[in-house]
CSV table of C-alpha atoms in Angstrom, one decimal:
chain,number,residue,atom,x,y,z
L,1,MET,CA,0.0,0.0,0.0
L,2,THR,CA,2.8,2.3,0.8
L,3,ASP,CA,4.2,4.1,-2.2
L,4,THR,CA,7.9,3.4,-2.3
L,5,THR,CA,8.7,6.9,-3.6
L,6,ASP,CA,6.7,8.5,-0.8
L,7,ARG,CA,8.0,6.7,2.2
L,8,VAL,CA,8.9,8.6,5.3
L,9,GLU,CA,12.2,6.7,5.8
L,10,ASP,CA,13.3,7.6,2.3
L,11,ARG,CA,12.6,11.3,2.7
L,12,LEU,CA,13.8,12.0,6.3
L,13,ILE,CA,17.5,12.5,5.8
L,14,ALA,CA,17.1,15.0,3.0
L,15,PHE,CA,14.7,16.9,5.0
L,16,LEU,CA,16.9,17.2,8.1
L,17,PRO,CA,18.3,20.6,7.4
L,18,ASN,CA,14.8,22.1,7.1
L,19,LEU,CA,13.5,20.3,10.1
L,20,ARG,CA,16.5,21.5,12.1
L,21,ARG,CA,16.1,25.1,11.0
L,22,PHE,CA,12.5,25.0,12.1
L,23,ALA,CA,13.5,23.5,15.4
L,24,ILE,CA,16.2,26.1,16.0
L,25,SER,CA,13.9,28.9,15.1
L,26,LEU,CA,11.2,27.6,17.4
L,27,SER,CA,13.3,26.8,20.4
L,28,GLY,CA,16.1,29.3,20.0
L,29,SER,CA,18.6,26.7,20.9
L,30,ARG,CA,20.6,24.3,18.8
L,31,ASP,CA,20.9,21.8,21.6
L,32,VAL,CA,17.2,21.7,22.2
L,33,ALA,CA,16.6,21.7,18.4
L,34,ASP,CA,18.8,18.7,17.8
L,35,ASP,CA,16.9,16.7,20.5
L,36,LEU,CA,13.7,17.8,19.0
L,37,VAL,CA,14.7,16.8,15.5
L,38,GLN,CA,15.7,13.4,16.7
L,39,ALA,CA,12.5,12.9,18.7
L,40,ALA,CA,10.5,14.0,15.7
L,41,CYS,CA,12.2,11.6,13.4
L,42,GLU,CA,11.7,8.8,15.8
L,43,ARG,CA,8.0,9.7,16.0
L,44,ALA,CA,7.7,10.0,12.3
L,45,LEU,CA,9.2,6.6,11.7
L,46,ALA,CA,7.0,5.0,14.4
L,47,SER,CA,3.9,6.6,12.8
L,48,ALA,CA,5.0,6.4,9.2
L,49,ASP,CA,1.8,4.6,8.2
L,50,ARG,CA,0.0,7.7,9.3
L,51,PHE,CA,1.6,9.8,6.6
L,52,GLU,CA,-0.7,10.0,3.6
L,53,PRO,CA,1.2,9.8,0.4
L,54,GLY,CA,0.4,12.8,-1.8
L,55,THR,CA,0.1,15.1,1.1
L,56,ARG,CA,2.9,17.5,2.1
L,57,PHE,CA,5.7,15.6,3.9
L,58,ASP,CA,7.2,18.9,5.2
L,59,ALA,CA,4.0,20.0,6.8
L,60,TRP,CA,3.6,16.6,8.4
L,61,MET,CA,7.0,16.7,9.9
L,62,PHE,CA,6.7,20.3,11.1
L,63,ARG,CA,3.6,19.4,12.8
L,64,ILE,CA,5.1,16.4,14.6
L,65,LEU,CA,8.1,18.5,15.7
L,66,ARG,CA,6.0,21.4,16.8
L,67,ASN,CA,3.7,19.2,18.9
L,68,LEU,CA,6.8,17.9,20.7
L,69,TRP,CA,8.0,21.4,21.3
L,70,ILE,CA,4.7,22.6,22.6
L,71,ASP,CA,4.6,19.8,25.0
L,72,GLN,CA,8.0,20.7,26.3
L,73,ILE,CA,7.0,24.3,26.8
L,74,ARG,CA,3.9,23.2,28.7
L,75,ARG,CA,6.0,21.0,31.0
L,76,ARG,CA,8.6,23.7,31.5
L,77,LYS,CA,5.8,26.1,32.5
L,78,THR,CA,4.2,23.7,34.8
L,79,ALA,CA,7.5,22.9,36.4
L,80,GLY,CA,7.8,26.5,37.3
L,81,VAL,CA,11.0,27.1,35.4
L,82,GLN,CA,10.9,30.7,34.5
L,83,GLU,CA,13.7,30.6,32.1
L,84,ASP,CA,12.6,32.5,29.0
L,85,ILE,CA,14.2,30.7,26.1
L,86,SER,CA,13.9,33.7,23.8
L,87,ASP,CA,16.3,35.5,26.1
L,88,HIS,CA,19.0,33.6,24.4
L,89,HIS,CA,17.7,33.1,21.0
L,90,GLU,CA,20.4,31.9,18.7
L,91,LEU,CA,18.8,32.7,15.4
L,92,SER,CA,21.6,35.1,14.6
L,93,THR,CA,25.2,34.3,14.8
L,94,GLY,CA,26.2,37.4,16.7
L,95,THR,CA,25.5,37.8,20.4
L,96,GLY,CA,22.3,39.5,21.3
L,97,GLU,CA,22.5,43.1,22.1
L,98,ARG,CA,21.3,44.5,25.4
L,99,GLU,CA,17.8,45.5,25.3
L,100,ALA,CA,18.5,49.2,25.8
L,101,GLU,CA,20.9,49.2,22.9
L,102,ALA,CA,18.5,47.2,20.8
L,103,ARG,CA,15.9,49.7,21.2
L,104,MET,CA,18.1,52.4,19.8
L,105,THR,CA,19.6,50.5,16.9
L,106,LEU,CA,17.7,48.5,14.4
L,107,LYS,CA,17.9,44.8,14.9
L,108,SER,CA,19.0,42.3,12.3
L,109,VAL,CA,16.1,40.5,10.7
L,110,ALA,CA,17.1,37.3,12.4
L,111,GLU,CA,17.2,38.9,15.8
L,112,ALA,CA,13.9,40.5,15.2
L,113,ILE,CA,12.4,37.2,14.2
L,114,GLY,CA,13.8,35.7,17.4
L,115,GLU,CA,12.0,38.3,19.4
L,116,LEU,CA,8.6,37.9,18.0
L,117,ALA,CA,5.9,36.3,20.1
L,118,ASP,CA,6.1,32.5,19.7
L,119,GLU,CA,2.7,32.4,18.0
L,120,GLN,CA,3.8,35.0,15.5
L,121,ARG,CA,7.2,33.5,14.9
L,122,GLU,CA,6.0,30.0,14.1
L,123,VAL,CA,3.5,31.1,11.5
L,124,LEU,CA,6.1,33.4,9.9
L,125,LEU,CA,8.6,30.5,9.8
L,126,LEU,CA,6.1,28.2,8.2
L,127,VAL,CA,4.7,30.5,5.5
L,128,CYS,CA,7.5,33.0,4.7
L,129,VAL,CA,10.6,30.8,5.4
L,130,GLU,CA,9.4,27.2,4.7
L,131,GLU,CA,6.8,28.4,2.1
L,132,LEU,CA,3.8,26.5,3.3
L,133,SER,CA,0.4,27.7,2.1
L,134,TYR,CA,-1.8,29.3,4.7
L,135,ARG,CA,-3.9,26.2,4.7
L,136,ASP,CA,-0.9,23.9,5.3
L,137,ALA,CA,0.3,26.2,8.1
L,138,ALA,CA,-3.1,26.1,9.7
L,139,GLU,CA,-2.9,22.3,9.6
L,140,VAL,CA,0.5,22.3,11.2
L,141,LEU,CA,-0.5,24.7,13.9
L,142,GLY,CA,-4.0,23.3,14.5
L,143,ILE,CA,-5.6,26.7,14.1
L,144,PRO,CA,-8.1,28.2,11.7
L,145,ILE,CA,-6.8,29.7,8.6
L,146,GLY,CA,-8.1,33.1,9.7
L,147,THR,CA,-6.0,33.0,12.7
L,148,VAL,CA,-3.0,32.1,10.6
L,149,MET,CA,-3.6,35.2,8.6
L,150,SER,CA,-4.1,37.6,11.5
L,151,ARG,CA,-1.0,36.3,13.3
L,152,LEU,CA,1.1,36.4,10.1
L,153,ALA,CA,0.1,39.9,9.3
L,154,ARG,CA,0.9,41.0,12.9
L,155,ALA,CA,4.2,39.2,12.8
L,156,ARG,CA,5.3,40.9,9.6
L,157,LYS,CA,4.2,44.4,10.8
L,158,ASN,CA,6.2,43.8,14.0
L,159,LEU,CA,9.1,42.5,12.1
L,160,GLY,CA,9.0,45.5,9.8
L,161,VAL,CA,9.2,47.9,12.7
L,162,ALA,CA,11.8,46.0,14.6
L,163,ALA,CA,14.1,45.5,11.7
L,164,GLY,CA,13.4,48.7,10.0
L,165,ILE,CA,12.0,47.2,6.9
L,166,GLU,CA,10.4,50.2,5.4
L,167,ALA,CA,7.3,50.1,3.3
L,168,ALA,CA,8.9,51.7,0.3
L,169,PRO,CA,8.9,55.5,0.0
L,170,ALA,CA,7.5,56.7,3.3
L,171,ARG,CA,5.0,58.9,1.7
L,172,SER,CA,2.7,59.0,4.6
L,173,ASP,CA,2.7,57.8,8.1
L,174,HIS,CA,0.6,54.7,8.2
L,175,SER,CA,1.6,53.2,11.5
L,176,LYS,CA,-1.9,52.3,12.4
L,177,GLY,CA,-2.2,48.7,13.5
L,178,VAL,CA,1.5,48.4,14.2
L,179,ARG,CA,1.9,47.2,17.7
L,180,GLY,CA,4.3,49.4,19.5
U,1,MET,CA,-14.9,57.8,-6.2
U,2,THR,CA,-14.1,55.9,-3.1
U,3,LYS,CA,-11.6,53.1,-3.2
U,4,ALA,CA,-12.1,49.7,-1.7
U,5,ASP,CA,-10.7,49.6,1.8
U,6,PHE,CA,-8.2,46.8,1.7
U,7,THR,CA,-7.2,45.3,5.0
U,8,ASP,CA,-3.7,44.4,5.9
U,9,GLU,CA,-4.6,40.8,5.6
U,10,THR,CA,-5.9,41.3,2.1
U,11,LEU,CA,-2.7,43.0,1.1
U,12,MET,CA,-0.7,40.2,2.7
U,13,ARG,CA,-2.6,37.6,0.9
U,14,TYR,CA,-1.9,39.4,-2.3
U,15,ALA,CA,1.8,39.5,-1.5
U,16,ASP,CA,1.8,35.8,-0.7
U,17,GLY,CA,-0.2,34.8,-3.8
U,18,GLU,CA,-3.1,33.7,-1.7
U,19,LEU,CA,-5.7,36.2,-2.8
U,20,ASP,CA,-8.5,35.4,-5.2
U,21,ALA,CA,-8.1,36.7,-8.7
U,22,ALA,CA,-11.0,39.2,-8.6
U,23,THR,CA,-9.8,40.9,-5.5
U,24,ALA,CA,-6.3,40.9,-6.7
U,25,GLU,CA,-7.3,42.6,-9.9
U,26,ALA,CA,-9.2,45.3,-8.0
U,27,LEU,CA,-6.2,45.8,-5.7
U,28,GLU,CA,-3.8,46.1,-8.7
U,29,ARG,CA,-6.1,48.7,-10.2
U,30,ASP,CA,-6.1,50.8,-7.1
U,31,MET,CA,-2.3,50.4,-6.6
U,32,GLU,CA,-1.8,52.1,-10.0
U,33,THR,CA,-2.9,55.4,-8.4
U,34,ASP,CA,-2.2,54.8,-4.7
U,35,ASP,CA,1.4,54.9,-3.6
U,36,ASP,CA,0.4,54.3,0.0
U,37,LEU,CA,-1.3,51.1,-1.0
U,38,VAL,CA,1.8,50.0,-2.9
U,39,ALA,CA,3.9,50.7,0.1
U,40,ARG,CA,1.7,48.7,2.4
U,41,VAL,CA,1.8,45.7,0.0
U,42,ALA,CA,5.6,46.2,-0.3
U,43,LEU,CA,6.0,45.7,3.4
U,44,PHE,CA,4.5,42.2,3.2
U,45,ILE,CA,6.6,41.3,0.1
U,46,GLU,CA,9.8,42.6,1.8
U,47,THR,CA,9.2,41.0,5.1
U,48,ARG,CA,8.7,37.7,3.5
U,49,ALA,CA,11.9,38.0,1.4
U,50,ALA,CA,13.8,39.3,4.4
U,51,ALA,CA,12.7,36.5,6.7
U,52,LYS,CA,13.6,33.9,4.1
U,53,GLU,CA,17.0,35.4,3.5
U,54,ALA,CA,17.8,35.9,7.2
U,55,LEU,CA,17.2,32.2,8.0
U,56,ARG,CA,18.9,30.8,5.0
U,57,PRO,CA,22.2,30.4,6.9
U,58,LEU,CA,20.5,28.0,9.2
U,59,LEU,CA,19.5,25.8,6.3
U,60,ASP,CA,23.1,25.8,5.0
U,61,GLU,CA,24.5,24.9,8.4
U,62,PRO,CA,25.7,21.4,8.4
U,63,VAL,CA,23.5,19.0,10.3
U,64,PRO,CA,25.5,17.6,13.2
U,65,ALA,CA,27.0,14.2,12.1
U,66,GLU,CA,25.8,12.7,15.3
U,67,LEU,CA,22.2,13.6,14.6
U,68,THR,CA,22.3,12.4,11.0
U,69,ALA,CA,23.9,9.1,12.1
U,70,SER,CA,21.3,8.7,14.8
U,71,VAL,CA,18.4,9.2,12.3
U,72,GLU,CA,20.1,6.9,9.8
U,73,ARG,CA,20.3,4.2,12.5
U,74,MET,CA,16.6,4.6,13.2
U,75,ILE,CA,15.8,4.4,9.5
U,76,ALA,CA,18.0,1.3,9.1
U,77,GLY,CA,16.3,-0.2,12.1
U,78,LYS,CA,12.9,0.4,10.6
U,79,ARG,CA,13.9,-1.0,7.2
U,80,ALA,CA,15.5,-4.0,8.8
U,81,ALA,CA,12.7,-4.9,11.2
U,82,GLY,CA,9.8,-3.3,9.5
U,83,VAL,CA,8.7,-2.2,13.0
U,84,ALA,CA,8.7,0.9,15.0
U,85,PRO,CA,12.1,1.9,16.4
U,86,GLN,CA,12.6,1.6,20.1
U,87,SER,CA,12.9,4.7,22.2
U,88,GLY,CA,16.4,6.0,22.7
U,89,ALA,CA,18.6,4.1,25.0
U,90,GLY,CA,18.9,5.2,28.6
U,91,LYS,CA,15.5,6.9,28.8
U,92,PRO,CA,13.1,5.4,31.3
U,93,GLU,CA,10.4,3.5,29.5
U,94,ALA,CA,6.9,4.6,29.8
U,95,VAL,CA,4.1,2.3,30.4
U,96,VAL,CA,1.0,2.7,28.3
U,97,ILE,CA,-2.3,1.9,29.8
U,98,PRO,CA,-4.7,1.4,26.9
U,99,ILE,CA,-8.3,2.3,27.6
U,100,ALA,CA,-10.2,-0.1,25.6
U,101,ALA,CA,-13.6,1.4,25.7
U,102,ALA,CA,-12.5,4.9,25.1
U,103,ARG,CA,-10.4,3.8,22.1
U,104,GLU,CA,-13.3,2.1,20.5
U,105,VAL,CA,-15.6,5.1,20.8
U,106,ARG,CA,-13.1,7.8,20.0
U,107,ARG,CA,-11.1,6.5,17.1
U,108,PRO,CA,-12.6,7.4,13.7
U,109,LYS,CA,-9.4,6.3,12.0
U,110,PRO,CA,-6.2,4.6,13.1
U,111,VAL,CA,-4.4,6.8,15.6
U,112,TRP,CA,-0.7,7.4,16.2
U,113,LEU,CA,-1.0,6.0,19.6
U,114,LEU,CA,-0.9,2.5,18.5
U,115,PRO,CA,2.5,2.3,16.8
U,116,VAL,CA,4.0,4.3,19.5
U,117,ALA,CA,2.5,2.2,22.2
U,118,ALA,CA,3.7,-0.9,20.5
U,119,SER,CA,7.2,0.4,20.7
U,120,LEU,CA,7.0,0.8,24.5
U,121,VAL,CA,7.2,-2.0,26.9
U,122,ALA,CA,3.8,-3.3,27.6
U,123,ALA,CA,4.2,-3.9,31.3
U,124,LEU,CA,1.4,-2.5,33.4
U,125,VAL,CA,1.4,-0.6,36.6
U,126,GLY,CA,0.3,-2.5,39.6
U,127,GLY,CA,-1.5,-0.8,42.4
U,128,PHE,CA,-0.8,2.7,41.5
U,129,LEU,CA,-4.3,4.1,41.9
U,130,GLY,CA,-5.7,1.3,43.9
U,131,PHE,CA,-6.2,-1.0,40.9
U,132,ARG,CA,-4.3,-4.1,40.4
U,133,LEU,CA,-3.3,-5.3,37.0
U,134,GLU,CA,-1.6,-8.5,36.0
U,135,GLN,CA,2.0,-8.3,35.0
U,136,GLY,CA,2.2,-8.7,31.3
U,137,GLY,CA,-1.5,-8.7,31.0
U,138,ASP,CA,-3.2,-7.3,27.9
U,139,ILE,CA,-5.8,-4.6,27.9
U,140,PRO,CA,-7.4,-4.5,31.3
U,141,PRO,CA,-11.1,-4.9,31.5
U,142,ARG,CA,-12.8,-1.6,30.7
U,143,GLY,CA,-13.6,0.5,33.7
U,144,ASP,CA,-10.8,-0.6,36.0
U,145,ILE,CA,-8.6,2.3,35.1
U,146,ILE,CA,-11.4,4.8,34.7
U,147,ALA,CA,-12.9,3.7,37.9
U,148,GLY,CA,-9.6,4.0,39.6
U,149,ILE,CA,-9.0,7.5,38.3
U,150,ASP,CA,-12.5,8.8,38.3
U,151,SER,CA,-13.0,9.8,41.9
U,152,PRO,CA,-15.3,12.7,42.8
U,153,ALA,CA,-12.3,14.6,44.1
U,154,LEU,CA,-10.5,14.2,40.8
U,155,ARG,CA,-13.6,15.3,38.9
U,156,GLN,CA,-13.7,18.4,41.1
U,157,ALA,CA,-10.0,19.1,40.5
U,158,LEU,CA,-10.4,18.7,36.8
U,159,ALA,CA,-13.2,21.2,36.7
U,160,SER,CA,-11.5,23.8,38.9
U,161,VAL,CA,-7.7,23.7,39.1
U,162,PRO,CA,-6.1,26.1,36.7
U,163,SER,CA,-3.3,24.7,34.5
U,164,GLY,CA,0.1,25.1,36.1
U,165,GLN,CA,-1.3,24.5,39.6
U,166,GLU,CA,-1.4,21.6,41.9
U,167,GLN,CA,-3.8,20.2,44.4
U,168,GLN,CA,-3.9,17.2,46.6
U,169,VAL,CA,-6.5,14.8,45.3
U,170,ASP,CA,-7.1,11.9,47.6
U,171,GLU,CA,-3.7,10.5,48.2
U,172,HIS,CA,-2.2,11.8,45.0
U,173,ARG,CA,-0.8,15.1,43.9
U,174,PHE,CA,-2.9,16.4,41.0
U,175,ARG,CA,-1.1,18.7,38.6
U,176,ALA,CA,-3.1,20.4,35.9
U,177,ILE,CA,-1.0,20.8,32.7
U,178,ALA,CA,-3.2,22.3,30.0
U,179,THR,CA,-6.7,22.7,28.7
U,180,PHE,CA,-7.5,22.4,25.1
U,181,THR,CA,-10.2,21.3,22.7
U,182,ASP,CA,-10.0,18.2,20.6
U,183,ARG,CA,-11.2,17.8,17.0
U,184,ARG,CA,-14.8,17.4,18.3
U,185,GLN,CA,-14.5,20.7,20.2
U,186,GLU,CA,-14.8,18.9,23.5
U,187,THR,CA,-12.9,20.5,26.4
U,188,CYS,CA,-10.1,18.2,27.4
U,189,ARG,CA,-7.4,18.5,30.1
U,190,GLU,CA,-4.0,17.1,30.3
U,191,PHE,CA,-3.0,16.4,33.9
U,192,GLU,CA,-0.6,14.4,36.0
U,193,LEU,CA,-1.0,12.5,39.1
U,194,ASP,CA,1.8,11.6,41.4
U,195,SER,CA,1.8,9.2,44.3
U,196,GLU,CA,4.2,9.5,47.1
U,197,THR,CA,6.5,6.8,46.1
U,198,ARG,CA,5.5,5.6,42.7
U,199,SER,CA,5.1,6.7,39.2
U,200,THR,CA,3.6,9.7,37.7
U,201,VAL,CA,0.5,9.1,35.6
U,202,ILE,CA,0.0,11.5,32.7
U,203,ALA,CA,-3.5,11.5,31.5
U,204,VAL,CA,-6.0,13.3,29.3
U,205,ALA,CA,-9.6,13.6,30.3
U,206,CYS,CA,-12.4,15.2,28.3
U,207,ALA,CA,-15.5,16.7,29.6
U,208,ALA,CA,-18.4,14.4,29.0
U,209,GLU,CA,-22.0,14.5,30.1
U,210,GLY,CA,-22.1,14.5,33.8
U,211,GLY,CA,-18.4,14.3,34.4
U,212,TRP,CA,-15.1,13.5,32.9
U,213,ARG,CA,-14.0,10.7,30.7
U,214,VAL,CA,-10.4,9.7,31.0
U,215,ASP,CA,-9.3,8.9,27.4
U,216,PHE,CA,-5.6,8.4,27.8
U,217,ALA,CA,-3.2,7.5,30.6
U,218,VAL,CA,0.5,6.7,30.7
U,219,ALA,CA,2.3,5.8,33.8
U,220,ALA,CA,5.9,6.9,33.9
U,221,PRO,CA,8.0,5.0,36.5
U,222,GLY,CA,10.9,6.2,38.6
U,223,ASP,CA,11.7,9.8,39.3
U,224,SER,CA,10.1,10.6,42.6
U,225,SER,CA,10.5,14.3,41.9
U,226,GLY,CA,7.4,14.1,39.8
U,227,TYR,CA,7.4,15.3,36.2
U,228,ALA,CA,7.2,12.4,33.9
U,229,PRO,CA,10.2,11.6,31.7
U,230,ALA,CA,10.2,12.6,28.1
U,231,SER,CA,9.6,9.2,26.7
U,232,SER,CA,6.2,8.9,28.3
U,233,THR,CA,5.3,12.2,26.9
U,234,GLU,CA,6.0,11.0,23.4
U,235,ALA,CA,3.0,8.7,23.7
U,236,LEU,CA,1.0,11.6,24.9
U,237,ASP,CA,2.1,13.7,22.0
U,238,ALA,CA,1.1,11.0,19.6
U,239,TYR,CA,-2.3,10.9,21.3
U,240,LEU,CA,-2.7,14.6,21.2
U,241,GLY,CA,-1.8,14.6,17.5
U,242,ALA,CA,-4.4,11.9,16.9
U,243,ILE,CA,-7.2,13.8,18.5
U,244,GLU,CA,-6.1,17.0,16.9
U,245,ALA,CA,-5.7,18.7,20.1
U,246,ALA,CA,-5.7,22.5,19.7
U,247,ALA,CA,-3.1,24.7,21.3
U,248,PRO,CA,-3.5,25.0,25.1
U,249,MET,CA,-6.0,27.7,26.1
U,250,ALA,CA,-4.9,30.9,27.7
U,251,ALA,CA,-5.8,31.3,31.4
U,252,ALA,CA,-8.9,33.4,30.8
U,253,GLU,CA,-10.2,31.1,28.1
U,254,GLU,CA,-9.6,28.1,30.3
U,255,ALA,CA,-11.3,29.7,33.3
U,256,ALA,CA,-14.4,30.3,31.1
U,257,ALA,CA,-14.3,26.7,29.7
U,258,LEU,CA,-14.1,25.2,33.2
U,259,LYS,CA,-16.8,27.4,34.5
U,260,ALA,CA,-19.1,26.2,31.7
U,261,ILE,CA,-18.4,22.7,32.7
U,262,ARG,CA,-19.1,23.3,36.4
U,263,GLU,CA,-22.3,25.2,35.6
U,264,PRO,CA,-23.7,23.6,32.5
U,265,SER,CA,-27.1,25.1,33.0
U,266,LYS,CA,-25.9,28.6,32.5
U,267,GLN,CA,-24.5,28.1,29.1
């Protein structure tokens, strides 16, 4: 029944760089990410028969990995560990600036992405970076497509402000809707 | 003549190629004469390009050889055995307690739980919550586990303890982890129960008429500090995936959902 060209075990290795990038971007830590990727692969292989040939393998894998990550966050919160992982987000290669400095200087795009709210960052990663459709992103995140769109729009406006991505010639001040 | 008022989301959908043709056409017409509109669209085009560019180095980063090797081993194992790979060495093994009746009712299609469960050792917990199960036994008779878990005090805790908080329930420590809806829009709660000396039980219960139905439970041995080891949460993750659990509710949303369960008449 399983299509030999569409088997999870045949596709996993080639997909590792993407999976790892998503994991690093979600967790902000390479160590955490590598564990997540490993756990997600293990899960994917164990549930390979759940993957429907013809559907998007990347979306399926992202969903598995993200579910693992969400559960880790839940546990960390419940355990009362207050460590905010985004404090040491490793998206950029440089060291993070102090907040006061950061407020004065524009951030790199990678830093700005790292500082987005989790729910905004993940949808940005899936759509803009991994090029999933809104519908596939909604699947991965388990949220309605309308929520994907509203979060994604907010993520990009916030990113634009933080990283100084100007909306072309600043002919008028149209800052409405931008969260300050 | 007034122009259509395009929302940010509409402009973003245009930038992402997700806008229907008719609206896209109308938007393009207006953009010819409206620089501000062009600039707003440009923001979405540019943020997309910038995000992609900024994270490209992560994609080029070599995957650690250890990780690749580990995944290759798992794949080889699967190819060789044609079965689910075992959990990583050194991790405590979780014990899955299948709940026969619940599975029957609640599984419209094969769930992830089963292959994962098969990869875990099928030993059973004896005496944890006052029920006794035979070592190596199969699926326990329906009701044993639910009856063991489903005490009035637990029902009360499920309907009232906010996620992240603990409460003593009978002789166990009850810890609410999260509240979410499943694919049927039922309100479900993930929680843990610790006993003084034994394992932690991780469970999911969903609000059902007149109470709570425990649909999933995993007992994680060892670790008297509470907090179940990661391997047992893998089974849980698989289960949550299978029931299409939504993201955990925020505190206010959860409070409202629990209130609705406590006071069904006021809905």
